[in-house]
XYZ file of N, CA and C in Angstrom:
747
model
N 3.396 -14.340 -42.023
C 3.037 -13.100 -42.699
C 3.216 -11.930 -41.735
N 4.200 -11.102 -41.999
C 4.510 -9.992 -41.090
C 3.410 -8.946 -41.041
N 2.599 -8.852 -42.071
C 1.562 -7.829 -42.099
C 0.212 -8.349 -41.595
N 0.136 -9.623 -41.259
C -1.116 -10.181 -40.747
C -1.333 -9.742 -39.297
N -2.585 -9.788 -38.866
C -2.943 -9.449 -37.482
C -3.624 -10.674 -36.878
N -2.808 -11.603 -36.397
C -3.313 -12.910 -35.976
C -4.248 -12.839 -34.780
N -4.043 -11.859 -33.903
C -4.859 -11.801 -32.686
C -5.897 -10.679 -32.705
N -6.029 -9.992 -33.835
C -7.048 -8.948 -33.997
C -6.936 -7.826 -32.966
N -5.706 -7.397 -32.722
C -5.508 -6.291 -31.779
C -5.154 -4.993 -32.504
N -5.302 -4.994 -33.836
C -5.013 -3.877 -34.746
C -3.520 -3.643 -34.942
N -2.686 -4.550 -34.447
C -1.244 -4.475 -34.704
C -0.849 -5.637 -35.614
N -0.054 -5.343 -36.613
C 0.454 -6.407 -37.470
C 1.488 -7.219 -36.702
N 1.814 -8.390 -37.217
C 2.844 -9.213 -36.584
C 4.180 -8.470 -36.523
N 4.458 -7.683 -37.549
C 5.687 -6.886 -37.548
C 5.652 -5.850 -36.422
N 4.515 -5.199 -36.252
C 4.381 -4.207 -35.183
C 4.475 -4.869 -33.814
N 3.944 -6.103 -33.695
C 4.045 -6.840 -32.430
C 5.519 -7.043 -32.058
N 6.341 -7.355 -33.057
C 7.774 -7.513 -32.807
C 8.401 -6.197 -32.371
N 7.983 -5.122 -33.013
C 8.541 -3.803 -32.709
C 8.241 -3.393 -31.272
N 7.006 -3.615 -30.843
C 6.578 -3.156 -29.509
C 6.753 -4.209 -28.418
N 7.140 -5.413 -28.815
C 7.387 -6.464 -27.827
C 6.129 -7.126 -27.305
N 5.002 -6.923 -27.988
C 3.742 -7.512 -27.554
C 3.600 -8.938 -28.082
N 2.658 -9.662 -27.502
C 2.472 -11.067 -27.872
C 1.592 -11.146 -29.124
N 2.059 -11.802 -30.173
C 1.297 -11.855 -31.432
C 0.030 -12.691 -31.352
N -0.128 -13.483 -30.285
C -1.317 -14.305 -30.117
C -2.198 -13.818 -28.967
N -1.834 -12.708 -28.342
C -2.620 -12.137 -27.246
C -2.988 -10.702 -27.604
N -4.258 -10.423 -27.767
C -4.666 -9.089 -28.188
C -4.515 -8.036 -27.089
N -4.412 -8.489 -25.849
C -4.223 -7.582 -24.716
C -3.088 -8.140 -23.873
N -1.847 -7.872 -24.289
C -0.676 -8.501 -23.687
C -0.586 -8.267 -22.194
N -0.878 -7.039 -21.736
C -0.726 -6.727 -20.310
C -2.022 -6.881 -19.521
N -3.076 -7.395 -20.166
C -4.313 -7.750 -19.465
C -4.920 -6.563 -18.717
N -5.022 -5.428 -19.401
C -5.581 -4.225 -18.762
C -6.874 -3.762 -19.434
N -7.482 -4.658 -20.223
C -8.752 -4.376 -20.903
C -8.626 -3.354 -22.034
N -7.421 -3.175 -22.549
C -7.206 -2.311 -23.712
C -6.406 -3.089 -24.748
N -6.886 -3.112 -25.994
C -6.153 -3.797 -27.055
C -4.763 -3.213 -27.207
N -3.800 -4.057 -27.570
C -2.428 -3.593 -27.754
C -2.363 -2.434 -28.743
N -3.101 -2.556 -29.835
C -3.096 -1.494 -30.841
C -3.686 -0.195 -30.322
N -4.712 -0.288 -29.485
C -5.317 0.904 -28.884
C -4.305 1.612 -27.984
N -3.540 0.831 -27.245
C -2.534 1.423 -26.358
C -1.426 2.110 -27.149
N -1.004 1.497 -28.222
C 0.035 2.112 -29.050
C -0.450 3.450 -29.597
N -1.668 3.497 -30.084
C -2.230 4.739 -30.615
C -2.423 5.786 -29.526
N -2.743 5.340 -28.308
C -2.983 6.265 -27.198
C -1.693 6.749 -26.563
N -0.566 6.097 -26.926
C 0.715 6.488 -26.349
C 0.995 5.860 -25.004
N 0.196 4.841 -24.616
C 0.461 4.136 -23.370
C 1.252 2.866 -23.661
N 1.718 2.213 -22.622
C 2.605 1.069 -22.769
C 1.793 -0.231 -22.805
N 1.769 -0.947 -23.912
C 0.984 -2.184 -24.002
C 1.569 -3.332 -23.191
N 2.731 -3.110 -22.574
C 3.362 -4.137 -21.738
C 3.181 -3.870 -20.255
N 2.525 -2.761 -19.907
C 2.355 -2.371 -18.507
C 0.887 -2.105 -18.239
N 0.267 -2.929 -17.395
C -1.172 -2.805 -17.156
C -1.542 -1.495 -16.462
N -0.567 -0.849 -15.807
C -0.868 0.414 -15.140
C -0.636 1.611 -16.047
N -0.167 1.349 -17.257
C -0.060 2.399 -18.269
C -1.120 2.078 -19.313
N -2.314 2.617 -19.098
C -3.444 2.184 -19.914
C -4.429 3.310 -20.141
N -5.039 3.380 -21.313
C -6.054 4.408 -21.562
C -7.362 4.151 -20.829
N -7.528 2.960 -20.219
C -8.774 2.663 -19.513
C -8.590 2.566 -18.010
N -7.384 2.832 -17.513
C -7.121 2.804 -16.077
C -6.599 4.159 -15.636
N -7.195 4.722 -14.614
C -6.730 5.968 -14.020
C -5.741 5.627 -12.928
N -4.431 5.875 -13.114
C -3.432 5.471 -12.120
C -3.558 6.221 -10.806
N -4.338 7.313 -10.769
C -4.505 8.053 -9.528
C -5.659 7.516 -8.694
N -6.412 6.575 -9.236
C -7.543 6.018 -8.509
C -7.333 4.528 -8.316
N -6.927 4.098 -7.111
C -6.643 2.680 -6.920
C -7.864 1.793 -7.071
N -9.057 2.368 -7.057
C -10.259 1.561 -7.230
C -10.359 1.000 -8.645
N -9.667 1.620 -9.611
C -9.682 1.143 -10.992
C -8.597 0.112 -11.254
N -7.850 -0.204 -10.258
C -6.696 -1.070 -10.354
C -7.042 -2.421 -9.742
N -6.242 -3.432 -9.962
C -6.391 -4.652 -9.191
C -6.005 -4.355 -7.746
N -6.689 -4.992 -6.821
C -6.486 -4.685 -5.412
C -6.504 -5.973 -4.598
N -6.140 -5.849 -3.322
C -6.229 -6.951 -2.380
C -7.615 -6.934 -1.737
N -8.318 -8.054 -1.812
C -9.642 -8.173 -1.212
C -9.570 -9.135 -0.035
N -10.053 -8.679 1.137
C -9.989 -9.474 2.361
C -11.378 -9.557 2.987
N -11.654 -10.690 3.647
C -12.993 -10.887 4.207
C -13.022 -10.889 5.728
N -11.909 -10.547 6.368
C -11.895 -10.414 7.813
C -11.794 -11.704 8.596
N -11.724 -12.842 7.923
C -11.622 -14.119 8.624
C -10.205 -14.328 9.161
N -10.061 -15.332 10.009
C -8.819 -15.531 10.749
C -7.609 -15.787 9.855
N -7.836 -16.365 8.688
C -6.714 -16.694 7.802
C -6.595 -15.741 6.620
N -7.394 -14.689 6.618
C -7.387 -13.743 5.488
C -6.406 -12.608 5.760
N -5.167 -12.817 5.362
C -4.138 -11.795 5.484
C -2.994 -12.155 4.552
N -2.087 -11.217 4.354
C -0.891 -11.444 3.544
C 0.312 -11.478 4.475
N 1.136 -12.497 4.340
C 2.343 -12.611 5.146
C 3.541 -12.145 4.333
N 4.286 -11.212 4.889
C 5.494 -10.721 4.239
C 6.695 -11.565 4.653
N 7.765 -11.544 3.875
C 8.937 -12.362 4.210
C 9.516 -11.996 5.576
N 9.989 -12.989 6.291
C 10.636 -12.752 7.576
C 12.091 -12.369 7.378
N 12.314 -11.225 6.780
C 13.661 -10.795 6.420
C 14.108 -9.600 7.269
N 15.400 -9.472 7.422
C 15.965 -8.425 8.276
C 15.647 -7.017 7.758
N 15.380 -6.878 6.474
C 15.108 -5.557 5.922
C 13.858 -4.924 6.522
N 12.969 -5.746 7.119
C 11.746 -5.219 7.720
C 11.944 -4.780 9.172
N 13.108 -5.033 9.743
C 13.402 -4.590 11.111
C 13.863 -3.132 11.042
N 12.998 -2.220 11.452
C 13.224 -0.799 11.203
C 13.229 0.010 12.500
N 14.137 0.964 12.569
C 14.192 1.871 13.715
C 13.483 3.188 13.429
N 13.556 3.646 12.198
C 12.706 4.725 11.690
C 11.926 4.142 10.521
N 10.701 4.610 10.330
C 9.897 3.973 9.286
C 8.744 4.853 8.844
N 8.234 4.510 7.656
C 6.990 5.070 7.132
C 6.183 3.915 6.564
N 4.911 3.852 6.937
C 3.988 2.839 6.449
C 2.852 3.553 5.711
N 2.496 3.048 4.544
C 1.426 3.673 3.766
C 0.514 2.606 3.169
N -0.758 2.958 3.014
C -1.698 2.060 2.343
C -2.949 2.825 1.951
N -3.553 2.381 0.853
C -4.905 2.804 0.491
C -5.850 1.741 1.027
N -6.886 2.152 1.747
C -7.831 1.193 2.310
C -9.265 1.570 1.938
N -10.079 0.551 1.761
C -11.496 0.724 1.441
C -12.277 -0.298 2.269
N -12.490 -0.013 3.545
C -13.165 -0.981 4.415
C -14.655 -1.063 4.108
N -15.213 -2.257 4.247
C -16.650 -2.442 4.028
C -17.375 -2.816 5.320
N -16.609 -3.115 6.366
C -17.174 -3.459 7.669
C -16.405 -2.697 8.738
N -17.111 -2.152 9.712
C -16.465 -1.440 10.814
C -16.073 -2.443 11.900
N -14.786 -2.735 12.003
C -14.285 -3.680 12.996
C -12.814 -3.375 13.255
N -12.341 -3.704 14.459
C -10.916 -3.559 14.760
C -10.109 -4.380 13.763
N -9.070 -3.795 13.198
C -8.270 -4.522 12.221
C -6.880 -3.921 12.128
N -5.993 -4.692 11.550
C -4.608 -4.261 11.336
C -4.381 -4.095 9.838
N -3.865 -2.943 9.463
C -3.502 -2.713 8.069
C -2.139 -3.342 7.789
N -1.189 -3.059 8.651
C 0.168 -3.581 8.478
C 0.847 -3.625 9.838
N 1.528 -4.719 10.120
C 2.276 -4.788 11.371
C 3.480 -5.707 11.232
N 4.468 -5.433 12.045
C 5.594 -6.349 12.246
C 5.657 -6.672 13.726
N 5.218 -7.867 14.072
C 5.230 -8.304 15.460
C 6.586 -8.897 15.800
N 7.023 -8.654 17.022
C 8.289 -9.227 17.500
C 8.041 -9.822 18.882
N 8.467 -11.055 19.071
C 8.210 -11.704 20.344
C 6.754 -12.133 20.447
N 6.231 -12.138 21.686
C 4.859 -12.582 21.922
C 4.109 -11.509 22.695
N 2.797 -11.665 22.770
C 2.007 -10.757 23.591
C 1.734 -9.409 22.967
N 1.689 -9.354 21.634
C 1.331 -8.108 20.977
C 2.445 -7.095 20.844
N 3.689 -7.517 21.057
C 4.823 -6.600 20.887
C 4.985 -6.280 19.408
N 5.268 -5.005 19.112
C 5.298 -4.597 17.706
C 6.482 -3.683 17.418
N 7.205 -4.006 16.362
C 8.201 -3.092 15.811
C 7.474 -1.875 15.240
N 6.344 -2.164 14.564
C 5.455 -1.109 14.072
C 4.103 -1.716 13.747
N 3.071 -0.887 13.856
C 1.722 -1.345 13.542
C 0.859 -0.159 13.154
N 0.174 -0.303 12.033
C -0.805 0.665 11.557
C -2.125 -0.068 11.454
N -3.162 0.484 12.085
C -4.436 -0.226 12.078
C -5.631 0.684 12.218
N -6.798 0.045 12.379
C -8.058 0.754 12.533
C -8.765 0.236 13.778
N -9.209 1.147 14.644
C -10.006 0.796 15.815
C -11.465 1.131 15.550
N -12.347 0.201 15.920
C -13.780 0.448 15.786
C -14.296 1.165 17.035
N -15.062 2.217 16.829
C -15.627 2.999 17.936
C -17.050 3.401 17.565
N -18.032 2.743 18.192
C -19.453 2.999 17.931
C -19.786 2.996 16.445
N -19.270 1.990 15.740
C -19.562 1.842 14.330
C -18.694 2.678 13.407
N -17.734 3.381 13.971
C -16.813 4.202 13.187
C -15.412 3.610 13.242
N -14.604 3.930 12.243
C -13.227 3.438 12.176
C -12.259 4.593 12.362
N -11.372 4.443 13.350
C -10.377 5.469 13.648
C -8.984 4.870 13.494
N -8.122 5.464 12.678
C -6.771 4.931 12.490
C -5.891 5.148 13.707
N -4.911 4.263 13.858
C -3.935 4.377 14.939
C -2.581 3.865 14.454
N -1.541 4.254 15.162
C -0.207 3.683 14.960
C 0.404 3.410 16.323
N 1.255 2.405 16.376
C 1.895 2.096 17.654
C 3.188 1.328 17.436
N 4.038 1.327 18.458
C 5.188 0.443 18.494
C 5.521 0.133 19.944
N 6.234 -0.969 20.146
C 6.706 -1.360 21.471
C 8.122 -0.845 21.647
N 8.401 -0.307 22.829
C 9.725 0.264 23.079
C 10.750 -0.834 23.349
N 11.988 -0.582 22.935
C 13.066 -1.558 23.107
C 13.434 -1.730 24.576
N 13.264 -0.683 25.356
C 13.564 -0.730 26.790
C 12.264 -0.615 27.571
N 11.965 -1.619 28.364
C 10.765 -1.579 29.191
C 9.554 -2.232 28.568
N 9.545 -2.393 27.249
C 8.438 -3.058 26.577
C 7.112 -2.337 26.685
N 7.153 -1.017 26.846
C 5.910 -0.244 26.907
C 5.453 0.119 25.503
N 4.272 0.704 25.423
C 3.690 1.023 24.122
C 3.675 2.522 23.879
N 4.112 2.904 22.686
C 3.982 4.273 22.213
C 2.928 4.265 21.114
N 1.906 5.131 21.236
C 0.768 5.031 20.330
C 0.175 6.396 20.033
N -0.262 6.545 18.786
C -1.094 7.679 18.395
C -2.413 7.104 17.904
N -3.504 7.473 18.604
C -4.831 7.010 18.217
C -5.737 8.219 18.084
N -6.399 8.330 16.960
C -7.313 9.441 16.747
C -8.626 9.179 17.483
N -9.184 10.214 18.080
C -10.374 10.044 18.908
C -11.568 10.877 18.451
N -11.332 11.916 17.670
C -12.428 12.768 17.217
C -13.131 12.104 16.039
N -14.262 11.457 16.318
C -14.947 10.682 15.276
C -15.383 11.561 14.118
N -15.942 12.704 14.403
C -16.454 13.575 13.347
C -15.360 14.018 12.392
N -14.163 14.257 12.924
C -13.078 14.781 12.099
C -12.177 13.708 11.515
N -12.135 12.539 12.147
C -11.073 11.593 11.805
C -11.520 10.196 11.400
N -12.806 9.903 11.410
C -13.232 8.542 11.083
C -13.006 8.240 9.607
N -12.679 6.980 9.341
C -12.454 6.495 7.981
C -13.779 5.975 7.427
N -14.237 6.468 6.276
C -15.537 6.032 5.759
C -15.516 4.603 5.236
N -16.666 3.961 5.295
C -16.826 2.654 4.676
C -17.095 2.831 3.183
N -16.696 1.809 2.419
C -16.978 1.756 0.976
C -16.428 2.967 0.225
N -15.277 3.421 0.657
C -14.614 4.547 0.003
C -13.120 4.418 0.232
N -12.337 4.903 -0.718
C -10.883 4.806 -0.605
C -10.315 5.939 0.239
N -9.421 5.563 1.159
C -8.734 6.518 2.022
C -7.261 6.134 2.097
N -6.394 7.120 2.048
C -4.963 6.865 2.212
C -4.573 7.122 3.656
N -3.904 6.155 4.256
C -3.420 6.310 5.625
C -1.917 6.079 5.652
N -1.239 6.802 6.506
C 0.218 6.689 6.600
C 0.669 6.902 8.045
N 1.696 6.187 8.415
C 2.278 6.289 9.747
C 3.771 6.519 9.611
N 4.308 7.423 10.424
C 5.728 7.748 10.367
C 6.311 7.753 11.769
N 7.434 7.077 11.943
C 8.215 7.233 13.163
C 9.586 7.752 12.777
N 9.897 8.940 13.271
C 11.173 9.595 12.992
C 12.023 9.515 14.257
N 12.883 8.500 14.317
C 13.701 8.303 15.515
C 14.696 9.437 15.716
N 15.183 10.028 14.643
C 16.165 11.107 14.754
C 15.566 12.351 15.390
N 14.270 12.576 15.145
C 13.604 13.756 15.693
C 12.570 13.400 16.754
N 12.547 12.119 17.160
C 11.755 11.658 18.300
C 10.271 11.991 18.182
N 9.677 11.650 17.047
C 8.259 11.948 16.865
C 7.560 10.850 16.062
N 6.320 10.578 16.461
C 5.453 9.608 15.815
C 4.296 10.385 15.199
N 4.009 10.157 13.904
C 2.990 10.955 13.213
C 2.019 10.047 12.461
N 0.772 10.489 12.390
C -0.276 9.764 11.691
C -0.943 10.685 10.676
N -1.065 10.184 9.427
C -1.626 10.981 8.331
C -2.842 10.289 7.735
N -3.821 11.083 7.320
C -4.981 10.594 6.586
C -5.141 11.454 5.340
N -5.114 10.802 4.194
C -5.200 11.498 2.910
C -4.173 12.629 2.799
N -2.969 12.338 3.264
C -1.859 13.276 3.134
C -1.832 14.391 4.146
N -2.782 14.400 5.087
C -2.854 15.457 6.096
C -2.519 14.879 7.469
N -1.605 15.515 8.192
C -1.275 15.040 9.533
C -2.472 15.221 10.457
N -2.855 14.118 11.121
C -4.019 14.148 12.004
C -3.656 13.983 13.474
N -2.462 13.484 13.744
C -2.053 13.272 15.129
C -0.568 13.018 15.216
N 0.019 13.313 16.365
C 1.452 13.089 16.560
C 1.752 12.919 18.043
N 2.904 12.382 18.308
C 3.365 12.207 19.681
C 4.874 12.319 19.725
N 5.367 13.162 20.608
C 6.803 13.290 20.812
C 7.249 12.185 21.753
N 8.268 11.443 21.342
C 8.768 10.349 22.162
C 10.255 10.143 21.914
N 10.971 9.900 22.968
C 12.409 9.629 22.842
C 12.687 8.131 22.838
N 11.638 7.330 22.828
C 11.788 5.876 22.889
C 12.307 5.310 21.570
N 12.853 4.115 21.652
C 13.381 3.398 20.490
C 12.529 2.161 20.255
N 12.287 1.827 18.989
C 11.467 0.664 18.647
C 12.143 -0.650 19.017
N 11.338 -1.575 19.473
C 11.781 -2.954 19.622
C 11.835 -3.589 18.235
N 12.982 -4.158 17.872
C 13.123 -4.748 16.541
C 13.458 -6.229 16.560
N 13.926 -6.755 17.695
C 14.375 -8.143 17.743
C 13.331 -9.041 18.381
N 13.388 -10.314 18.029
C 12.444 -11.295 18.545
C 11.828 -12.076 17.405
N 11.076 -13.122 17.742
C 10.386 -13.905 16.715
C 9.422 -12.996 15.976
N 9.539 -12.955 14.673
C 8.816 -11.942 13.902
C 7.679 -12.524 13.074
N 6.624 -11.717 12.935
C 5.520 -12.010 12.027
C 5.184 -10.710 11.325
N 5.311 -10.700 9.998
C 4.999 -9.506 9.205
C 3.723 -9.765 8.418
N 2.665 -8.988 8.698
C 1.391 -9.276 8.056
C 0.672 -8.008 7.605
N -0.134 -8.197 6.563
C -1.009 -7.141 6.043
C -2.444 -7.622 6.138
N -3.329 -6.799 6.724
C -4.761 -7.012 6.611
C -5.421 -7.935 7.606
N -4.819 -8.174 8.767
C -5.456 -9.046 9.750
C -6.794 -8.468 10.216
N -7.839 -9.283 10.146
C -9.204 -8.942 10.569
C -9.822 -7.793 9.771
N -9.198 -7.438 8.667
C -9.708 -6.351 7.827
C -10.687 -6.905 6.800
N -11.830 -6.257 6.661
C -12.807 -6.627 5.645
C -12.946 -5.477 4.656
N -12.647 -5.750 3.408
C -12.716 -4.724 2.379
C -11.581 -4.862 1.393
N -11.192 -3.755 0.812
C -10.153 -3.718 -0.210
C -8.959 -2.920 0.277
N -7.801 -3.311 -0.213
C -6.566 -2.630 0.163
C -5.657 -2.578 -1.056
N -4.845 -1.526 -1.140
C -3.977 -1.400 -2.308
C -2.753 -0.556 -1.973
N -1.740 -0.710 -2.797
C -0.558 0.145 -2.794
C 0.040 0.294 -1.397
N 0.407 -0.830 -0.801
C 1.026 -0.823 0.528
C 2.525 -0.579 0.372
N 3.024 0.382 1.140
C 4.436 0.754 1.050
C 5.073 0.739 2.436
N 6.268 0.181 2.501
C 7.057 0.191 3.732
C 8.387 0.864 3.432
N 8.709 1.875 4.229
C 9.954 2.628 4.042
C 10.828 2.513 5.289
N 12.123 2.552 5.085
C 13.074 2.533 6.201
C 13.491 3.938 6.602
N 12.784 4.924 6.104
C 13.066 6.329 6.407
C 11.765 7.008 6.835
N 11.906 8.108 7.545
C 10.746 8.904 7.934
C 10.418 9.862 6.797
N 9.380 9.568 6.060
C 8.978 10.428 4.945
C 8.368 11.717 5.485
N 8.573 12.791 4.759
C 8.028 14.076 5.179
C 6.553 14.178 4.804
N 5.882 15.166 5.386
C 4.467 15.398 5.063
C 4.300 15.678 3.572
N 5.214 16.451 3.005
C 5.134 16.784 1.584
C 5.319 15.541 0.717
N 6.261 14.681 1.079
C 6.503 13.467 0.301
C 5.288 12.543 0.332
N 4.657 12.425 1.491
C 3.481 11.572 1.607
C 2.328 12.143 0.803
N 2.070 13.433 0.961
C 0.947 14.061 0.280
C 1.107 14.053 -1.233
N 2.305 14.365 -1.707
C 2.531 14.517 -3.139
C 2.664 13.188 -3.878
N 3.030 12.119 -3.159
C 3.308 10.846 -3.828
C 2.324 9.738 -3.504
N 1.335 10.001 -2.671
C 0.425 8.939 -2.244
C -0.377 8.349 -3.401
N -0.648 9.134 -4.439
C -1.434 8.649 -5.576
C -0.597 8.496 -6.832
N 0.718 8.436 -6.664
C 1.633 8.317 -7.801
C 2.300 6.950 -7.770
N 2.365 6.302 -8.906
C 3.057 5.021 -8.992
C 4.548 5.221 -8.803
N 5.147 4.354 -8.019
C 6.585 4.421 -7.768
C 7.339 3.556 -8.772
N 8.610 3.857 -8.937
C 9.448 3.030 -9.809
C 9.895 1.759 -9.097
N 9.905 1.802 -7.758
C 10.377 0.675 -6.963
C 11.834 0.801 -6.567
N 12.506 1.842 -7.055
C 13.923 2.039 -6.749
C 14.157 3.266 -5.864
N 13.091 3.832 -5.307
C 13.233 5.028 -4.477
C 14.055 4.742 -3.218
N 14.816 5.718 -2.795
C 15.657 5.588 -1.608
C 14.809 5.286 -0.379
N 15.170 4.225 0.330
C 14.481 3.876 1.560
C 13.258 3.003 1.387
N 12.889 2.662 0.154
C 11.707 1.835 -0.077
C 12.065 0.364 0.190
N 11.447 -0.201 1.220
C 11.729 -1.573 1.638
C 10.816 -2.566 0.936
N 9.530 -2.207 0.819
C 8.569 -3.103 0.199
C 7.465 -2.274 -0.449
N 7.039 -2.702 -1.640
C 6.027 -1.975 -2.417
C 5.086 -2.998 -3.008
N 3.879 -3.096 -2.452
C 2.921 -4.103 -2.874
C 1.743 -3.439 -3.582
N 1.645 -3.663 -4.901
C 0.573 -3.058 -5.709
C -0.594 -4.014 -5.922
N -0.389 -5.316 -5.607
C -1.449 -6.322 -5.726
C -2.036 -6.364 -7.135
N -1.167 -6.307 -8.137
C -1.636 -6.226 -9.513
C -1.537 -7.531 -10.280
N -1.110 -8.606 -9.613
C -1.092 -9.892 -10.290
C -2.507 -10.423 -10.399
N -2.842 -10.948 -11.546
C -4.193 -11.487 -11.743
C -4.277 -12.911 -11.187
């Protein structure tokens, strides 16, 4: 019966065919909104991030990555050449619940803490201060930007904060952003170490929630970071290497 509503989502079986929704699932995209409600609201019943009950600008309303800070609580990214970057931008929304040293995102190369890139949080007297660093290709020294002014730069617990790290090899500068605002920078003519046994991980020793992790092979501008940090990407943007929304149930 084309006019029947087998799953009680206010859409007839005929309408389910029209919109591509599942005739036996009242909430096809599992976003807590009935398919029929989404059609009436003008949102996409096939996309959980297009929903009348989810604010896409607030990652706290979205599915997120939850980590407990234990030794095995992290996400491993593929060991692929696309992650070996000479210029880069790293972005993430973080909501820490415990103040402790942790890594948001890193690509380790070789042994002994060598890093192609690393974005993390340092604990300082119960406060969390973001940092970025990389190991140089020549000499194996460390280039780092670490924020030190606790009053101005600490990341709050139990609240969402956007952090971003940029290394622009063409213009020889390393930059650190918090909520779209540049908080620290360092001029350096060094080149990133990219070769060696690699480990790509998200969230080592981090306790709390994390969302919308982005890795770029280009140095994003301050305007691009600020204007797009709370906007969903299509996934086809130039220079986007990896985009993790953590939206699988």
